[in-house]
mmCIF file of C-alpha atoms in Angstrom:
data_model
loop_
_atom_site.group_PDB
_atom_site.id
_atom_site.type_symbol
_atom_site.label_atom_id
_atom_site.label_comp_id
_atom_site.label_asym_id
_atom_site.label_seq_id
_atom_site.Cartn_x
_atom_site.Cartn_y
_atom_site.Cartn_z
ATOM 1 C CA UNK A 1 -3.512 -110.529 23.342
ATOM 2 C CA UNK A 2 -1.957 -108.184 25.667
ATOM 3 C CA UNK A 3 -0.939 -104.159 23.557
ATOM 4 C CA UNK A 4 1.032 -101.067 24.452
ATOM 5 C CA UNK A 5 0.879 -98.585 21.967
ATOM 6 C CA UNK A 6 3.401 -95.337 22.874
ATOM 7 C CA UNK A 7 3.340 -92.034 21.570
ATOM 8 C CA UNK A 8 4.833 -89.808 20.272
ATOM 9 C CA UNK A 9 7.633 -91.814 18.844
ATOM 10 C CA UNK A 10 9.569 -89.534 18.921
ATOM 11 C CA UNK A 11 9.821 -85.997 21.275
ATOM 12 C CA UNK A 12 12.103 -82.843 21.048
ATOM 13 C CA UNK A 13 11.883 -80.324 24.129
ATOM 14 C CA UNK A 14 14.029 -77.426 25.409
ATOM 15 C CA UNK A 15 15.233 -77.524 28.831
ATOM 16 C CA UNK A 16 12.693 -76.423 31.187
ATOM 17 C CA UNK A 17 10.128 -77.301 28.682
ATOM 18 C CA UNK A 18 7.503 -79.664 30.511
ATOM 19 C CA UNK A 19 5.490 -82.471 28.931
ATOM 20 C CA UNK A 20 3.704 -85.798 28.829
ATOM 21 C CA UNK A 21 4.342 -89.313 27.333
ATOM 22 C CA UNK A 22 1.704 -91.241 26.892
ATOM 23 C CA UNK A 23 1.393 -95.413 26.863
ATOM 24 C CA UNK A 24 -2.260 -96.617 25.898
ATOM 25 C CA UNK A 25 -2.645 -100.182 26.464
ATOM 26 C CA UNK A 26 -5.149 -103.336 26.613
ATOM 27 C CA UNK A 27 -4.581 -106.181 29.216
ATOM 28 C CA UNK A 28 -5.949 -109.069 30.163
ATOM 29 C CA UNK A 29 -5.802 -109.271 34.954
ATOM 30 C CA UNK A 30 -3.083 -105.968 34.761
ATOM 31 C CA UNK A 31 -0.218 -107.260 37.002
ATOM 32 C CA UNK A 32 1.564 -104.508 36.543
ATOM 33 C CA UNK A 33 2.496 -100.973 34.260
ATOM 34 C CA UNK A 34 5.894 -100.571 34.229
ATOM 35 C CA UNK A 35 8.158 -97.602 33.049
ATOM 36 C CA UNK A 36 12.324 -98.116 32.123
ATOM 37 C CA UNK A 37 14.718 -95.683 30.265
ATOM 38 C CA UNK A 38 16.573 -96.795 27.799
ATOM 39 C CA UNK A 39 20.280 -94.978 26.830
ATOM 40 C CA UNK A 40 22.007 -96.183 23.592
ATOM 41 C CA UNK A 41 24.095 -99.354 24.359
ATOM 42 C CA UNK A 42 22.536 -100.119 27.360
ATOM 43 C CA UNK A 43 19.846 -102.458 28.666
ATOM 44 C CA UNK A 44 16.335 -100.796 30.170
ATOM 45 C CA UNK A 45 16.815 -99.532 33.677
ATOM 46 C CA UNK A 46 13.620 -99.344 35.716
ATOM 47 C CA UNK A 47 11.954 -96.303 36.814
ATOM 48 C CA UNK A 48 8.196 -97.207 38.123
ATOM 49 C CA UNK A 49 5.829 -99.792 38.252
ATOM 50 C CA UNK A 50 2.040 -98.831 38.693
ATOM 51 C CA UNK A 51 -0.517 -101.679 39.957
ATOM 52 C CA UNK A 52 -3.659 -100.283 39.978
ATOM 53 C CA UNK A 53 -6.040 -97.188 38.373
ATOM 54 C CA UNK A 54 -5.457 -93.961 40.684
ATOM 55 C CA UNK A 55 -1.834 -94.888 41.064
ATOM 56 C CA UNK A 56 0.834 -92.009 40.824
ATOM 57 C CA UNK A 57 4.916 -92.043 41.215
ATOM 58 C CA UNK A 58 6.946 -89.783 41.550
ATOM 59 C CA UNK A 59 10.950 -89.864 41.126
ATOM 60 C CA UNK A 60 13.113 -86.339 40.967
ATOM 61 C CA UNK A 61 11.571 -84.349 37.555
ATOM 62 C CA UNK A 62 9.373 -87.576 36.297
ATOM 63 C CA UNK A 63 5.609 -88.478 37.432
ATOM 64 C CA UNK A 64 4.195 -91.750 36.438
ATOM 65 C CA UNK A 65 0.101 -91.681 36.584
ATOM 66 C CA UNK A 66 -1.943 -94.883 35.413
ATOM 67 C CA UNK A 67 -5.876 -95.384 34.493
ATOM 68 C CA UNK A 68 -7.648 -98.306 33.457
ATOM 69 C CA UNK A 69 -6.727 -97.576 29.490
ATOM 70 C CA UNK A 70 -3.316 -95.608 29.662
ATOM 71 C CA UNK A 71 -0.433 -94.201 31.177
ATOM 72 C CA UNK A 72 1.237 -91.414 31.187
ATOM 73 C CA UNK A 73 4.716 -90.194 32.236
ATOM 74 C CA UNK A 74 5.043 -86.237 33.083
ATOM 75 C CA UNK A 75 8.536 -84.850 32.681
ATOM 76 C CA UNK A 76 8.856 -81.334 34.334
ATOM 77 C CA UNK A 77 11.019 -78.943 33.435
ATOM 78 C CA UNK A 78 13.457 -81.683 31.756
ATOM 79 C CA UNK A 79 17.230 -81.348 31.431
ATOM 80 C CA UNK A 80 19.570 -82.435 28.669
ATOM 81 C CA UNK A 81 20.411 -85.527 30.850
ATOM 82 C CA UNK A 82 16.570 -86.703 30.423
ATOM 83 C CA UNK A 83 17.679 -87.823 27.110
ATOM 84 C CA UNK A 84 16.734 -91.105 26.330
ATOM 85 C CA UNK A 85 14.219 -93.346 24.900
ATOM 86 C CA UNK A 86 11.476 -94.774 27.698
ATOM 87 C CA UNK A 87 9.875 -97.824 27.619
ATOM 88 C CA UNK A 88 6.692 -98.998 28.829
ATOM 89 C CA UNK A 89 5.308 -102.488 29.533
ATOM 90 C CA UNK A 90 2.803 -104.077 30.983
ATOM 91 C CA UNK A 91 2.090 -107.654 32.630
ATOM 92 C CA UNK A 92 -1.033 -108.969 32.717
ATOM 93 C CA UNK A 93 -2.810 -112.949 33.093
ATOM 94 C CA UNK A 94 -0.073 -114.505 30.869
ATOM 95 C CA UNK A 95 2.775 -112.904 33.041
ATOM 96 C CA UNK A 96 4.898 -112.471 30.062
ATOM 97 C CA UNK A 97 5.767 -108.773 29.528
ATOM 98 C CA UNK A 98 4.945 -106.884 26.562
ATOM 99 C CA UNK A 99 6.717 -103.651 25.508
ATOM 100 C CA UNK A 100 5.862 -100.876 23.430
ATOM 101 C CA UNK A 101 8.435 -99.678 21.100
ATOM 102 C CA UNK A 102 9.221 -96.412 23.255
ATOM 103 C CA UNK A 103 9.105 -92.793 22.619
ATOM 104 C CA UNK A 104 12.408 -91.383 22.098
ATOM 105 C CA UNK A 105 13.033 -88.012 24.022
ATOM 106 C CA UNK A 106 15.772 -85.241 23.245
ATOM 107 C CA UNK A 107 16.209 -82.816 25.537
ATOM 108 C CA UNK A 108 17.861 -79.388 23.653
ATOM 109 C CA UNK A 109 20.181 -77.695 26.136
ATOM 110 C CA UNK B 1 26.293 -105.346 44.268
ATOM 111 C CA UNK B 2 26.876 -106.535 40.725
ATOM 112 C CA UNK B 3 24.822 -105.831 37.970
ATOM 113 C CA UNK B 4 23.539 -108.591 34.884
ATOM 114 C CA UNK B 5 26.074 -109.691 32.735
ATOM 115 C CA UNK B 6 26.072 -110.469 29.447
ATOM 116 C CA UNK B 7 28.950 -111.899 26.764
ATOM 117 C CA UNK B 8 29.854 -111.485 24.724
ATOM 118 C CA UNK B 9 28.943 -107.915 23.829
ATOM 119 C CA UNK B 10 29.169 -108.308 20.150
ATOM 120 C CA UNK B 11 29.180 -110.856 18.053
ATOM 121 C CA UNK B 12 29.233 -110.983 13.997
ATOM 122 C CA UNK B 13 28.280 -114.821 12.574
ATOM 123 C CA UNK B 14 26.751 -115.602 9.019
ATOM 124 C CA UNK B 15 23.496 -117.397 8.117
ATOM 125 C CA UNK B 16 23.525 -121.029 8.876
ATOM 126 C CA UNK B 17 25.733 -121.024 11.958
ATOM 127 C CA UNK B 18 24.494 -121.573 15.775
ATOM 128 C CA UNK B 19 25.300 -118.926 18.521
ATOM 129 C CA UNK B 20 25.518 -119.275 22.521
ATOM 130 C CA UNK B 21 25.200 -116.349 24.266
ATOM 131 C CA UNK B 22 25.621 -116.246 28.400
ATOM 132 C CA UNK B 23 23.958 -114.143 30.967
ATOM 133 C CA UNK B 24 24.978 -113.797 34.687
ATOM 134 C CA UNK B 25 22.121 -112.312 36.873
ATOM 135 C CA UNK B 26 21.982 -110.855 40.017
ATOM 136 C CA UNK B 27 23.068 -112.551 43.165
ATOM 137 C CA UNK B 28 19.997 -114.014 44.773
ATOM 138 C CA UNK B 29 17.951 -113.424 41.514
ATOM 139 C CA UNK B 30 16.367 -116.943 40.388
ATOM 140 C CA UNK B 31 14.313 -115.730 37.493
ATOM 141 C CA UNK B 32 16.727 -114.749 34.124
ATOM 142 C CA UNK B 33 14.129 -113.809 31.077
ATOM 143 C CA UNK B 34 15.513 -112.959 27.783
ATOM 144 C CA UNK B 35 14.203 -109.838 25.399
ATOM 145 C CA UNK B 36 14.910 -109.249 21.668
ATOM 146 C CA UNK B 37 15.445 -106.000 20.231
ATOM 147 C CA UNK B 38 15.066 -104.564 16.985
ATOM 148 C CA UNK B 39 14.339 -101.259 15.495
ATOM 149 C CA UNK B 40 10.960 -102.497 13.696
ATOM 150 C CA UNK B 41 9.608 -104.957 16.744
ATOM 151 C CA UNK B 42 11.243 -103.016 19.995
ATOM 152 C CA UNK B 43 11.328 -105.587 22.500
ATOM 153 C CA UNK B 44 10.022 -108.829 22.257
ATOM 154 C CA UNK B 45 9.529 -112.080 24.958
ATOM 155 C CA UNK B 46 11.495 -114.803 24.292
ATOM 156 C CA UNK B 47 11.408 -116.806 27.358
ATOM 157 C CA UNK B 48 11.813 -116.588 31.448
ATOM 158 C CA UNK B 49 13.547 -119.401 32.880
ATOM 159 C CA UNK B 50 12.624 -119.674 37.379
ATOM 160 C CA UNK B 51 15.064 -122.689 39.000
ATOM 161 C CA UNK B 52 16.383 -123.953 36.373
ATOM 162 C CA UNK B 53 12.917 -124.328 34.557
ATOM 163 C CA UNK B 54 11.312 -122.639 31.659
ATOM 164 C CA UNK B 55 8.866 -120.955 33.340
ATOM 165 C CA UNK B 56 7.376 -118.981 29.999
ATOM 166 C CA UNK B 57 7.494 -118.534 26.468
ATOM 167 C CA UNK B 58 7.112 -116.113 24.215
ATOM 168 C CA UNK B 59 6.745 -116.333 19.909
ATOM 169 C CA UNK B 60 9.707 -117.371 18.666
ATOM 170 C CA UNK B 61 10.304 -120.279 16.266
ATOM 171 C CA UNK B 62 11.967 -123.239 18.273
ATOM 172 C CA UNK B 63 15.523 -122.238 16.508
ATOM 173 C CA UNK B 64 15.487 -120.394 19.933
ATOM 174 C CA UNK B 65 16.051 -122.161 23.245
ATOM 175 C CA UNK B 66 17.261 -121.533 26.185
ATOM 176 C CA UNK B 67 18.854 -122.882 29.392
ATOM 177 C CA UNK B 68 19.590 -121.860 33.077
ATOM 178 C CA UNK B 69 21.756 -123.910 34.902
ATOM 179 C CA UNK B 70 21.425 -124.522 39.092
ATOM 180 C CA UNK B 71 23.854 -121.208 40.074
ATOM 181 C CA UNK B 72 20.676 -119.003 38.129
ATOM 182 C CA UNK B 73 23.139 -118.126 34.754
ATOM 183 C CA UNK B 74 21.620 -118.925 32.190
ATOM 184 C CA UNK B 75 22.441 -118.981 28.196
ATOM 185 C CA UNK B 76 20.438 -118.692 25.258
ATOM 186 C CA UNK B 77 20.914 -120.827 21.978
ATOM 187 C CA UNK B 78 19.722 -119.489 18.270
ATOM 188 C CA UNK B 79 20.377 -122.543 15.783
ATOM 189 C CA UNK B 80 20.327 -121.928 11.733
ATOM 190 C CA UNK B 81 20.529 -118.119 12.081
ATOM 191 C CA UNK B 82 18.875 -116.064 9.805
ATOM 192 C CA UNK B 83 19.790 -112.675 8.742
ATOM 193 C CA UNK B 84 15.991 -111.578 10.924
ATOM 194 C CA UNK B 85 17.795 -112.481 13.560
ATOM 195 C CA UNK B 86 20.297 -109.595 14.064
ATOM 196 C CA UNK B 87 19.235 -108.021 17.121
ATOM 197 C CA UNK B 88 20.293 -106.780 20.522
ATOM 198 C CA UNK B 89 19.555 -109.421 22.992
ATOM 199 C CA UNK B 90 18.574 -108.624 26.006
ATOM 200 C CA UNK B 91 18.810 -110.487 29.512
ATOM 201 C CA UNK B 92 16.856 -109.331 32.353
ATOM 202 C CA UNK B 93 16.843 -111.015 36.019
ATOM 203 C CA UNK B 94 14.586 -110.762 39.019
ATOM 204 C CA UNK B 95 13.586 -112.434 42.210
ATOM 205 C CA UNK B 96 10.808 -114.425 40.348
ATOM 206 C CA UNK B 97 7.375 -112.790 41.400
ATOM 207 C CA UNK B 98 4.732 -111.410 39.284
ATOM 208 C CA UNK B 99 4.846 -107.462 39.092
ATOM 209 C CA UNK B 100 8.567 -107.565 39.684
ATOM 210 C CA UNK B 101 10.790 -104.884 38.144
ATOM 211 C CA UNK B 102 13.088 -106.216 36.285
ATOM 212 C CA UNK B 103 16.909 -105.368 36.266
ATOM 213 C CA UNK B 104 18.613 -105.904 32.309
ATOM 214 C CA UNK B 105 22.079 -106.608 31.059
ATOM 215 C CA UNK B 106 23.609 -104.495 28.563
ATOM 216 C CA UNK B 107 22.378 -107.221 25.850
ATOM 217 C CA UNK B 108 24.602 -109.114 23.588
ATOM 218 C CA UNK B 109 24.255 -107.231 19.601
ATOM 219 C CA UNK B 110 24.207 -110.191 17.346
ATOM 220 C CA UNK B 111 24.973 -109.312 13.657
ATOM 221 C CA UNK B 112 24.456 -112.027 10.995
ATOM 222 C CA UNK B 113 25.811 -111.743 7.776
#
């Protein structure tokens, strides 16, 4: 049975204050690692999807990286509007996806 | 280009009673797949309907069922609710491949009472 496992749950930085989110999974044929944010009231909006070990992304202050066991998502030098709890997921052999239950980041101004 | 769209946005029924809720995805998007959210679970699979077929399932008991109709919208039936089932439900659509990103509603929060 396909896991993601995400830590911490929860994360509290000060702007400018750089750090990592990790996802830790077990698939079986990875179709895909994928990355969303979530805001409160809204659905998951997409940020990356990784295919393969080696893999890195890159989108304004956020960095995506995969290996064959985990993921992790860099945030550098975050801003109050990083705020928000991210999501990751994977899709393996069964092409359903499964989620973690997100870390949720706060971003002090 | 229009976003998913889901209704209603809230929606407050007691235990016992059926519920309908509607999702309109993406123009051109054939594959609608629907997410449940909680607090304790996060989100879960429910099912992915592809051309009006259900393409997928997830672990739900079969008080959950779903439909998508030939224009790709799609609605998703919970029969005898329970008070588990209060949730944010989620709709997602995409073109249909594997590895696709997927592009969400802003869910439907059921509340059973």
């Amino acid at each position: 049975e396909d896991q993601v496992t995400q830590s911490p749950e929860a994360l509290r930085l000060q702007e400018g204050e750089s750090s990592s989110l990790n996802c830790s999974y077990t698939v079986s044929g990875l179709r895909g690692l994928f990355w969303y944010r979530q805001d409160p009231g809204k659905g998951p909006e997409f940020l990356f999807t990784l295919y393969s070990a080696g893999e890195e992304k890159e989108k304004e202050r956020l960095k995506a990286t995969l290996t064959k066991k985990e993921s992790f998502l860099h945030i550098t030098a975050p801003k109050p509007e990083d705020s928000a709890t991210y999501l990751c997921a994977v899709e393996g052999g069964s092409e359903k996806l499964v989620f973690g239950k997100g870390t949720k980041l706060t971003v002090n101004p | 280009k229009a976003g998913v769209t889901q209704t209603p946005r809230y929606l407050i029924k007691t235990r016992g009673q059926q519920v309908t809720l509607s999702c309109s995805p993406i123009s051109g998007h054939r594959s609608v797949s629907w997410y449940q959210q909680t607090p304790g679970q996060g989100l879960q699979f429910l099912f992915e309907y592809f051309s009006e077929t259900q393409r997928n399932k997830g672990n739900f008991p079969g008080r959950f069922s779903g439909r998508q109709f030939s224009n790709s919208r799609s609605e998703m039936n919970v029969s005898t609710l329970e008070l588990g089932d209060s949730a944010l439900y989620l709709c997602a659509s995409s073109l249909g491949g594997t590895g696709e990103k997927l592009f969400f509603g802003s869910g439907t929060q059921l509340s059973v009472l």
